[in-house]
PDB file of C-alpha atoms in Angstrom:
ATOM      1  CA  UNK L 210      -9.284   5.048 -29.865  1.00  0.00           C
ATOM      2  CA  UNK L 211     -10.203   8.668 -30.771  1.00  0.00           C
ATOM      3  CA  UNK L 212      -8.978  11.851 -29.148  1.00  0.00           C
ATOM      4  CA  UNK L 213     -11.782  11.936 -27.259  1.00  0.00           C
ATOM      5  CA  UNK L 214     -10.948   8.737 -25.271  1.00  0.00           C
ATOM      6  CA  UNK L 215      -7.514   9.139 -24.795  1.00  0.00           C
ATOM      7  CA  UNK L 216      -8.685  12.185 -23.203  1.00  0.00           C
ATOM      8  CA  UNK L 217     -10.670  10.078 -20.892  1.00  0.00           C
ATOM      9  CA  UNK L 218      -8.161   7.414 -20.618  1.00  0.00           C
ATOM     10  CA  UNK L 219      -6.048  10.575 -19.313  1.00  0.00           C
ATOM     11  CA  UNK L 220      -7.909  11.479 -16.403  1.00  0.00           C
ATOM     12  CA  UNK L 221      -8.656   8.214 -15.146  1.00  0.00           C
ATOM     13  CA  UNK L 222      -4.639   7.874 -15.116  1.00  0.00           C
ATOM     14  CA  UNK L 223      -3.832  11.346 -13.806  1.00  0.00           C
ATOM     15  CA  UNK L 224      -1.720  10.785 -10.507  1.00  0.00           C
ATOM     16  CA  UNK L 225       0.096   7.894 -12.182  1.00  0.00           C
ATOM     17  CA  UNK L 226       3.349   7.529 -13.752  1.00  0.00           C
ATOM     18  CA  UNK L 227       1.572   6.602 -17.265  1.00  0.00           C
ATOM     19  CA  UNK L 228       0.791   9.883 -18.363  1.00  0.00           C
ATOM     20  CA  UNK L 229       4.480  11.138 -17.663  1.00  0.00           C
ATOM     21  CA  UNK L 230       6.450   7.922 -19.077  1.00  0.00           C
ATOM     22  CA  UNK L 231       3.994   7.757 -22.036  1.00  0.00           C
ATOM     23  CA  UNK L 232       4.651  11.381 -23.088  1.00  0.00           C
ATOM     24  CA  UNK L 233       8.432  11.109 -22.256  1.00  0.00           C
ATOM     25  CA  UNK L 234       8.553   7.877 -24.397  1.00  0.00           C
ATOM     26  CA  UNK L 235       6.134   9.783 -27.076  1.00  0.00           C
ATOM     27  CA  UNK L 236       8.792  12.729 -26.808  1.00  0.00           C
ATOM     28  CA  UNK L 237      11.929  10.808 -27.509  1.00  0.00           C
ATOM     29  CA  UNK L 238       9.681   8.826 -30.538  1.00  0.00           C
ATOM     30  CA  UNK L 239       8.980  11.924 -31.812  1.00  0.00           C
ATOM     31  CA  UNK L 240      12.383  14.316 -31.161  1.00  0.00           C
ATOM     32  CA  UNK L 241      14.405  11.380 -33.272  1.00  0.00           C
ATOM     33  CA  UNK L 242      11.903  10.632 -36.077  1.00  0.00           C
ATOM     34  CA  UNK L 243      11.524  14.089 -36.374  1.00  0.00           C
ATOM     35  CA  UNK L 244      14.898  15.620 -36.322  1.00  0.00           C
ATOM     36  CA  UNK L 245      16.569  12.655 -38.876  1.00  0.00           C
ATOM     37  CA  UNK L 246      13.428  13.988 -41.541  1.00  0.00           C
ATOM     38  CA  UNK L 247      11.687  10.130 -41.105  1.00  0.00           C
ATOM     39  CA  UNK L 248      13.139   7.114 -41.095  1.00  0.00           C
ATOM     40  CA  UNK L 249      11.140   4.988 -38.618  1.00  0.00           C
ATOM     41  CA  UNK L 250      11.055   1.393 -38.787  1.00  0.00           C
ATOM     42  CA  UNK L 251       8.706  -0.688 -36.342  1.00  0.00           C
ATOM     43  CA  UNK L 252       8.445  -4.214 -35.727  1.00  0.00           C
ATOM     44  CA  UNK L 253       6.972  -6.514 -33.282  1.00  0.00           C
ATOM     45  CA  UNK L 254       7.565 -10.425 -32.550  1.00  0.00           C
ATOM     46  CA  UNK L 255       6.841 -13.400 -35.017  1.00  0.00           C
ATOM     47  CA  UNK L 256       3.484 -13.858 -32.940  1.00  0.00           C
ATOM     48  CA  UNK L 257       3.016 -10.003 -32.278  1.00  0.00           C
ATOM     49  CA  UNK L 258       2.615  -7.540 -35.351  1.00  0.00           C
ATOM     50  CA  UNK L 259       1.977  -4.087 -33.871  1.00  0.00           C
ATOM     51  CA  UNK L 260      -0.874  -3.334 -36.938  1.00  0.00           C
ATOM     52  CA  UNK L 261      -2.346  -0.948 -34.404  1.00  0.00           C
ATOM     53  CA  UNK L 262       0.346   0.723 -33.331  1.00  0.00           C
ATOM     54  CA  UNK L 263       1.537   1.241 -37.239  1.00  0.00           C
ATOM     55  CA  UNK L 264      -2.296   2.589 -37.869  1.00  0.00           C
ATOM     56  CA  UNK L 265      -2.442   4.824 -34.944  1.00  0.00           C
ATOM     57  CA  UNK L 266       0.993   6.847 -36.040  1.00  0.00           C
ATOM     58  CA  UNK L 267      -0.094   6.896 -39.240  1.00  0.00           C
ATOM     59  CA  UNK L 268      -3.231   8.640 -38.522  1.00  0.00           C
ATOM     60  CA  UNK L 269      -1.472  10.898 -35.853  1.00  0.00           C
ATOM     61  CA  UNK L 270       1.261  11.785 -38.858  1.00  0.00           C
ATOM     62  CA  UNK L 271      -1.275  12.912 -40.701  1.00  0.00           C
ATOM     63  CA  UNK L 272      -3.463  14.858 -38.417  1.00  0.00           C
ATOM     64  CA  UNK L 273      -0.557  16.292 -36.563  1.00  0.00           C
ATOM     65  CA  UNK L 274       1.023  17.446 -39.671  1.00  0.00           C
ATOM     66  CA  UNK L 275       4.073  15.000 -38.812  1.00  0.00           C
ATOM     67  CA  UNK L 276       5.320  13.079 -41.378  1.00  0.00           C
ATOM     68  CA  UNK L 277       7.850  11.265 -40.192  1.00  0.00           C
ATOM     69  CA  UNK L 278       5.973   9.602 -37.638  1.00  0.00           C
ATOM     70  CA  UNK L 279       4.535   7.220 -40.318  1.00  0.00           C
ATOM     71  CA  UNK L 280       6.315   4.218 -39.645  1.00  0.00           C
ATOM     72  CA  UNK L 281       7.433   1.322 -42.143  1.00  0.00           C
ATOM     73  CA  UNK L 282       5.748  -1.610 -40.736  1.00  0.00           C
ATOM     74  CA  UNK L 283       8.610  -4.256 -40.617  1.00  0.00           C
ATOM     75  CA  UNK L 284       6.618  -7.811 -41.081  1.00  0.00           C
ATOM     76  CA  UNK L 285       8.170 -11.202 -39.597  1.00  0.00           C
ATOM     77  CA  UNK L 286       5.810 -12.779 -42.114  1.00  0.00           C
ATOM     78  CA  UNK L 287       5.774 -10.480 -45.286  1.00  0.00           C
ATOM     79  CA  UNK L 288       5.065 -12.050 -48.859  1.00  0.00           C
ATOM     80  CA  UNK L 289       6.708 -10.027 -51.851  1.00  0.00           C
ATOM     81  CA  UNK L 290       2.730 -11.120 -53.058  1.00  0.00           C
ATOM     82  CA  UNK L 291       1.577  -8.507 -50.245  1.00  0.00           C
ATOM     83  CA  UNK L 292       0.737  -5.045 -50.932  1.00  0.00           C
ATOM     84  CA  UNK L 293       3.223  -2.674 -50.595  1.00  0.00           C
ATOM     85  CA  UNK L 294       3.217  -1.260 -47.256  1.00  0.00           C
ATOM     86  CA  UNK L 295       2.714  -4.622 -46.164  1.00  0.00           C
ATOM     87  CA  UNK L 296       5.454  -6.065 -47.690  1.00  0.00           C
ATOM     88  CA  UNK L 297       8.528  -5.147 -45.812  1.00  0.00           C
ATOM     89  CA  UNK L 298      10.363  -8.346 -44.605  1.00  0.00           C
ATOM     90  CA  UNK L 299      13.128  -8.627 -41.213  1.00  0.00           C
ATOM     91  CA  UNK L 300      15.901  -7.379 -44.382  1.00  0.00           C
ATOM     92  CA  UNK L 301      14.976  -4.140 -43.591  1.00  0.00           C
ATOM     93  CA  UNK L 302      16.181  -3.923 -40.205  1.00  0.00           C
ATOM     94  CA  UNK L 303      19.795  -5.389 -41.790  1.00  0.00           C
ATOM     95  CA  UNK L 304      19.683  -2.012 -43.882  1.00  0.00           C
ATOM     96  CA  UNK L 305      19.249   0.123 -40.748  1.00  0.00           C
ATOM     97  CA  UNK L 306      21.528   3.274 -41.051  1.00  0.00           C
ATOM     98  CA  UNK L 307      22.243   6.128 -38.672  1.00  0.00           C
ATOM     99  CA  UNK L 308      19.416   8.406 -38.910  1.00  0.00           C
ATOM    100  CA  UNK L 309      16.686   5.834 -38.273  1.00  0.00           C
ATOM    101  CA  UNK L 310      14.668   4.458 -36.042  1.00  0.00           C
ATOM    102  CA  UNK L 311      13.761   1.584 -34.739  1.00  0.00           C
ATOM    103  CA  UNK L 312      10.998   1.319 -33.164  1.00  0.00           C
ATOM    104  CA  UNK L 313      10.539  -2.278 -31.442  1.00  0.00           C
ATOM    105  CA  UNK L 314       6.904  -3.432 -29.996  1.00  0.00           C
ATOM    106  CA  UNK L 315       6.545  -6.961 -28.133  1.00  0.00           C
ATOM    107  CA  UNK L 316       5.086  -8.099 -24.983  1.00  0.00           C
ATOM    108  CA  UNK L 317       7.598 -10.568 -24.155  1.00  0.00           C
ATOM    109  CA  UNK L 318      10.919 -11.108 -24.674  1.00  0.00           C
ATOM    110  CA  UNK L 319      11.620 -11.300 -28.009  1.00  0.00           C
ATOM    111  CA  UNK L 320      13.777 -14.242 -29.527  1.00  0.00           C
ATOM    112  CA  UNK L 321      17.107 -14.384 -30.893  1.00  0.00           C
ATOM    113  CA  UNK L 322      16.859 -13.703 -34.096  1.00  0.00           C
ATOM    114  CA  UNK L 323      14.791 -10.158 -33.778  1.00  0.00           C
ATOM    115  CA  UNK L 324      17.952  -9.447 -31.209  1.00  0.00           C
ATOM    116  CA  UNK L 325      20.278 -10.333 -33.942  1.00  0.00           C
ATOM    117  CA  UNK L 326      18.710  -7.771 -35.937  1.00  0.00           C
ATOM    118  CA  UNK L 327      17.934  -5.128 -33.374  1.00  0.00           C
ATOM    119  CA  UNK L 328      21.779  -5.711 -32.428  1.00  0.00           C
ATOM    120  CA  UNK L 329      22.755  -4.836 -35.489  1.00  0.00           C
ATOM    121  CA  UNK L 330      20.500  -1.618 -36.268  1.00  0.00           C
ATOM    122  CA  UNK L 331      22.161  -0.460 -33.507  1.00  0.00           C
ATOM    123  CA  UNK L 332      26.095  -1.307 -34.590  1.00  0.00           C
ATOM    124  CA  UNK L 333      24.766   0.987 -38.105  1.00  0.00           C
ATOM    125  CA  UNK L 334      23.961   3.904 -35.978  1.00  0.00           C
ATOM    126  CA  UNK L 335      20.061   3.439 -35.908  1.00  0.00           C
ATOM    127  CA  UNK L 336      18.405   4.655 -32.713  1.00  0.00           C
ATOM    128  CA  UNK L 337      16.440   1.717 -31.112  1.00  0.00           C
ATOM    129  CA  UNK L 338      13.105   2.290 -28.838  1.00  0.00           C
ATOM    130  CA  UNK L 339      11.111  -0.516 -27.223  1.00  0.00           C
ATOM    131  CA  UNK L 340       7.732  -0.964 -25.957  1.00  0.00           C
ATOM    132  CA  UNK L 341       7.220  -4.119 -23.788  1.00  0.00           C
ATOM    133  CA  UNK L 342       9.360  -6.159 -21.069  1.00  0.00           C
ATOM    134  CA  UNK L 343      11.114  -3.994 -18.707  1.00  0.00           C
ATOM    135  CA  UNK L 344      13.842  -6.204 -18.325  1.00  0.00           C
ATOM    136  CA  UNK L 345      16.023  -8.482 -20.563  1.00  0.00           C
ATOM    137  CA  UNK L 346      18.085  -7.882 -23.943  1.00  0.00           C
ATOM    138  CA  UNK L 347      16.350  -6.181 -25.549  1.00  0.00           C
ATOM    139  CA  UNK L 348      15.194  -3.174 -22.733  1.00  0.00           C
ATOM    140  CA  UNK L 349      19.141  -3.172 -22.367  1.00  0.00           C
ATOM    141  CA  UNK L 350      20.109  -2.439 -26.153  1.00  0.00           C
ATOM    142  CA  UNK L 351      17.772   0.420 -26.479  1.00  0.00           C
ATOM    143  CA  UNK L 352      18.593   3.998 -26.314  1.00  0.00           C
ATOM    144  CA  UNK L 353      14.881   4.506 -24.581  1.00  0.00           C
ATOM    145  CA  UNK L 354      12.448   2.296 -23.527  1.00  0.00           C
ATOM    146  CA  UNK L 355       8.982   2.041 -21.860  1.00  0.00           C
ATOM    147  CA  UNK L 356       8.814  -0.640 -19.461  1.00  0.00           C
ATOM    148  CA  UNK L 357       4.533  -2.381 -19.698  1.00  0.00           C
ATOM    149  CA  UNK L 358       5.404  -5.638 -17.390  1.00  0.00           C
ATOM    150  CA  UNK L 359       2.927  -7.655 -16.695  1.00  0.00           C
ATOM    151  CA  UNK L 360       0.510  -7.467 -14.068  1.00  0.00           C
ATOM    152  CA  UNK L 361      -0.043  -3.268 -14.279  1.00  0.00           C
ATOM    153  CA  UNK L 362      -2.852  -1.126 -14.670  1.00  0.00           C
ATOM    154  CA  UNK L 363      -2.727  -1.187 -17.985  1.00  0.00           C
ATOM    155  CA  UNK L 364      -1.781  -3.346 -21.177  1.00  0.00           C
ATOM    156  CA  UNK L 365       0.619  -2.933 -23.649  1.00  0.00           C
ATOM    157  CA  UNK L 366      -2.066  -2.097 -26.603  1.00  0.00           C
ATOM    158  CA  UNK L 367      -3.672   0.758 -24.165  1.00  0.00           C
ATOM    159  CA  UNK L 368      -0.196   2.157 -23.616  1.00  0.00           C
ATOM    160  CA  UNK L 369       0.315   2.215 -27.703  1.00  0.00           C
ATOM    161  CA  UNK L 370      -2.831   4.798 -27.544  1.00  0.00           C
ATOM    162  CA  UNK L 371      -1.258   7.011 -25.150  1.00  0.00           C
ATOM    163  CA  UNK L 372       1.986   6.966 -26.698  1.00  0.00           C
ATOM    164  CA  UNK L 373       1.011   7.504 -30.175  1.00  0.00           C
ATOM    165  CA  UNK L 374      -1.356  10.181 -29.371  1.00  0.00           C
ATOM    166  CA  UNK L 375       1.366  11.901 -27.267  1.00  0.00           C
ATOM    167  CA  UNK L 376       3.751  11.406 -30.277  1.00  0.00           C
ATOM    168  CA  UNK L 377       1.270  13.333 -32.420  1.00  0.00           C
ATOM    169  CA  UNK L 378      -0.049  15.854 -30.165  1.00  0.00           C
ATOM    170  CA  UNK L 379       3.563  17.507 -29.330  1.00  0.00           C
ATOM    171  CA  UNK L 380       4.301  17.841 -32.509  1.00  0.00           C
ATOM    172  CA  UNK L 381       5.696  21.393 -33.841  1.00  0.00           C
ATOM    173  CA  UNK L 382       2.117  24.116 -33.611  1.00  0.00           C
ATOM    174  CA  UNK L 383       0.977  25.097 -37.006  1.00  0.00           C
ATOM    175  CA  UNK L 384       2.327  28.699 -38.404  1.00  0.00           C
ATOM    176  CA  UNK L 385       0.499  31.995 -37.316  1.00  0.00           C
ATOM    177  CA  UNK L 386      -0.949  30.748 -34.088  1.00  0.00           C
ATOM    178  CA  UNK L 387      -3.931  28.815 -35.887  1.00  0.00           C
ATOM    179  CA  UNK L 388      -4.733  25.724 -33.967  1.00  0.00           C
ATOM    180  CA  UNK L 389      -4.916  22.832 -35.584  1.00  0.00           C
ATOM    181  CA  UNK L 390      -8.748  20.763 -35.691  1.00  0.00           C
ATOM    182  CA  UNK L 391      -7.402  17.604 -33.453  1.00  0.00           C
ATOM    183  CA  UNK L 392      -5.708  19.893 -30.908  1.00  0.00           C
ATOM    184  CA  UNK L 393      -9.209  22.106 -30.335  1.00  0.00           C
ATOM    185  CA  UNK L 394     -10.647  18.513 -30.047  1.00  0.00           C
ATOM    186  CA  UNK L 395      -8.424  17.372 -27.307  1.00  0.00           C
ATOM    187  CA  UNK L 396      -8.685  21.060 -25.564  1.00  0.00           C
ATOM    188  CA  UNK L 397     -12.629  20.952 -25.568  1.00  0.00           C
ATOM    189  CA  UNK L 398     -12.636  16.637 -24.288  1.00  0.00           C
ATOM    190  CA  UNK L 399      -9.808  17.876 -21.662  1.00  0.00           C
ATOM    191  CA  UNK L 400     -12.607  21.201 -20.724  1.00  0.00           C
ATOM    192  CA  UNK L 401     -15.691  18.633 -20.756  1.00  0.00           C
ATOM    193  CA  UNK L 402     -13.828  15.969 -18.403  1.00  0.00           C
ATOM    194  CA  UNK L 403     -12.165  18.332 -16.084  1.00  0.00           C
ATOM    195  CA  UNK L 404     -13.615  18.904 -12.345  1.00  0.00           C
ATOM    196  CA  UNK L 405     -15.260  21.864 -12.018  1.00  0.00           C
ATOM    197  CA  UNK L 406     -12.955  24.820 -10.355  1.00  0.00           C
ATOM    198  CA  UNK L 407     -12.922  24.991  -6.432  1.00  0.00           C
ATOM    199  CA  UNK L 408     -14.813  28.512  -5.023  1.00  0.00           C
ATOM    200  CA  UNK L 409     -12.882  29.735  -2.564  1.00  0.00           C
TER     201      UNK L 409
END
């Protein structure tokens, strides 16, 4: 989804509590990535890999000039065969120190064993985030969380969009004033979509 569809997706939510809770969410993603210098882990379920999700930040890392939002993609799955950045297995999250963050994505309650690990990330002093279920374990283990149940307005891969383009777009401005390309993107879709002024 490119900046100028979020910005889109935006205004068709304004008056909702998406655009608040996504950038709140997007703020606390970015505030703890950011001020530990990196360190972000993210995982979904055994039958829900958040590939998109892992894309998306990468992307907004880059254009944002925020590195530590590129997450490590944490793989139920992973084959020591797979390429690297494909190739990080659940042992990961048992190496979870203070300073990181964990960054869980699933849209159901996840099963014991991803608690067991989340659990522990959280004993070593990582800071845990989830994206899903607004209720259960796992929303009550997490320092912040960002409640998609079922049944709303939107799904949990739309909400991904908004976050991780929040995450990226509130990230510290360039030196000197100069505005970066993506943010006179987003100003120009967010000029092009407005209503026009009321005359008085």
């Amino acid at each position: 989804m490119d900046a100028v569809r979020v910005a889109l997706l935006r205004e068709v939510l304004a008056g909702t509590e998406w655009l608040g809770a996504t950038r709140r969410f997007a703020g606390v993603l970015r505030g703890s990535v950011v001020s530990h210098g990196g360190g972000l882990l993210l995982v979904g379920t055994p039958e829900y890999e958040p590939w998109h999700l892992a894309a998306h930040l990468v992307d907004e890392a880059a254009w944002s000039g925020t590195p530590e939002l590129a997450p490590t993609l944490v793989r139920h799955a992973a084959r020591p065969t797979d390429p690297a950045h494909l190739s990080v297995g659940p042992g990961r999250l048992a190496a979870a120190r203070r300073g990181e963050t964990l960054l869980v994505v699933s849209p159901d309650r996840p099963g014991a064993p991803l608690l067991e690990h989340v659990n522990d990330a959280r004993r070593a002093g990582a800071t845990i985030l989830s994206l899903g279920p607004g209720e259960g374990e796992l929303a009550a283990m997490a320092h912040e969380s960002l409640a998609v149940p079922e049944g709303t307005d939107l799904d949990l891969d739309t909400v991904q969009h908004l976050v991780s383009a929040a995450a990226g777009e509130e990230a510290v401005p360039t030196p000197r004033g100069r505005r970066r390309f993506r943010d006179r993107l987003s100003r120009l879709a967010d000029q092009l979509t407005a209503p026009p002024p009321a005359r008085w």
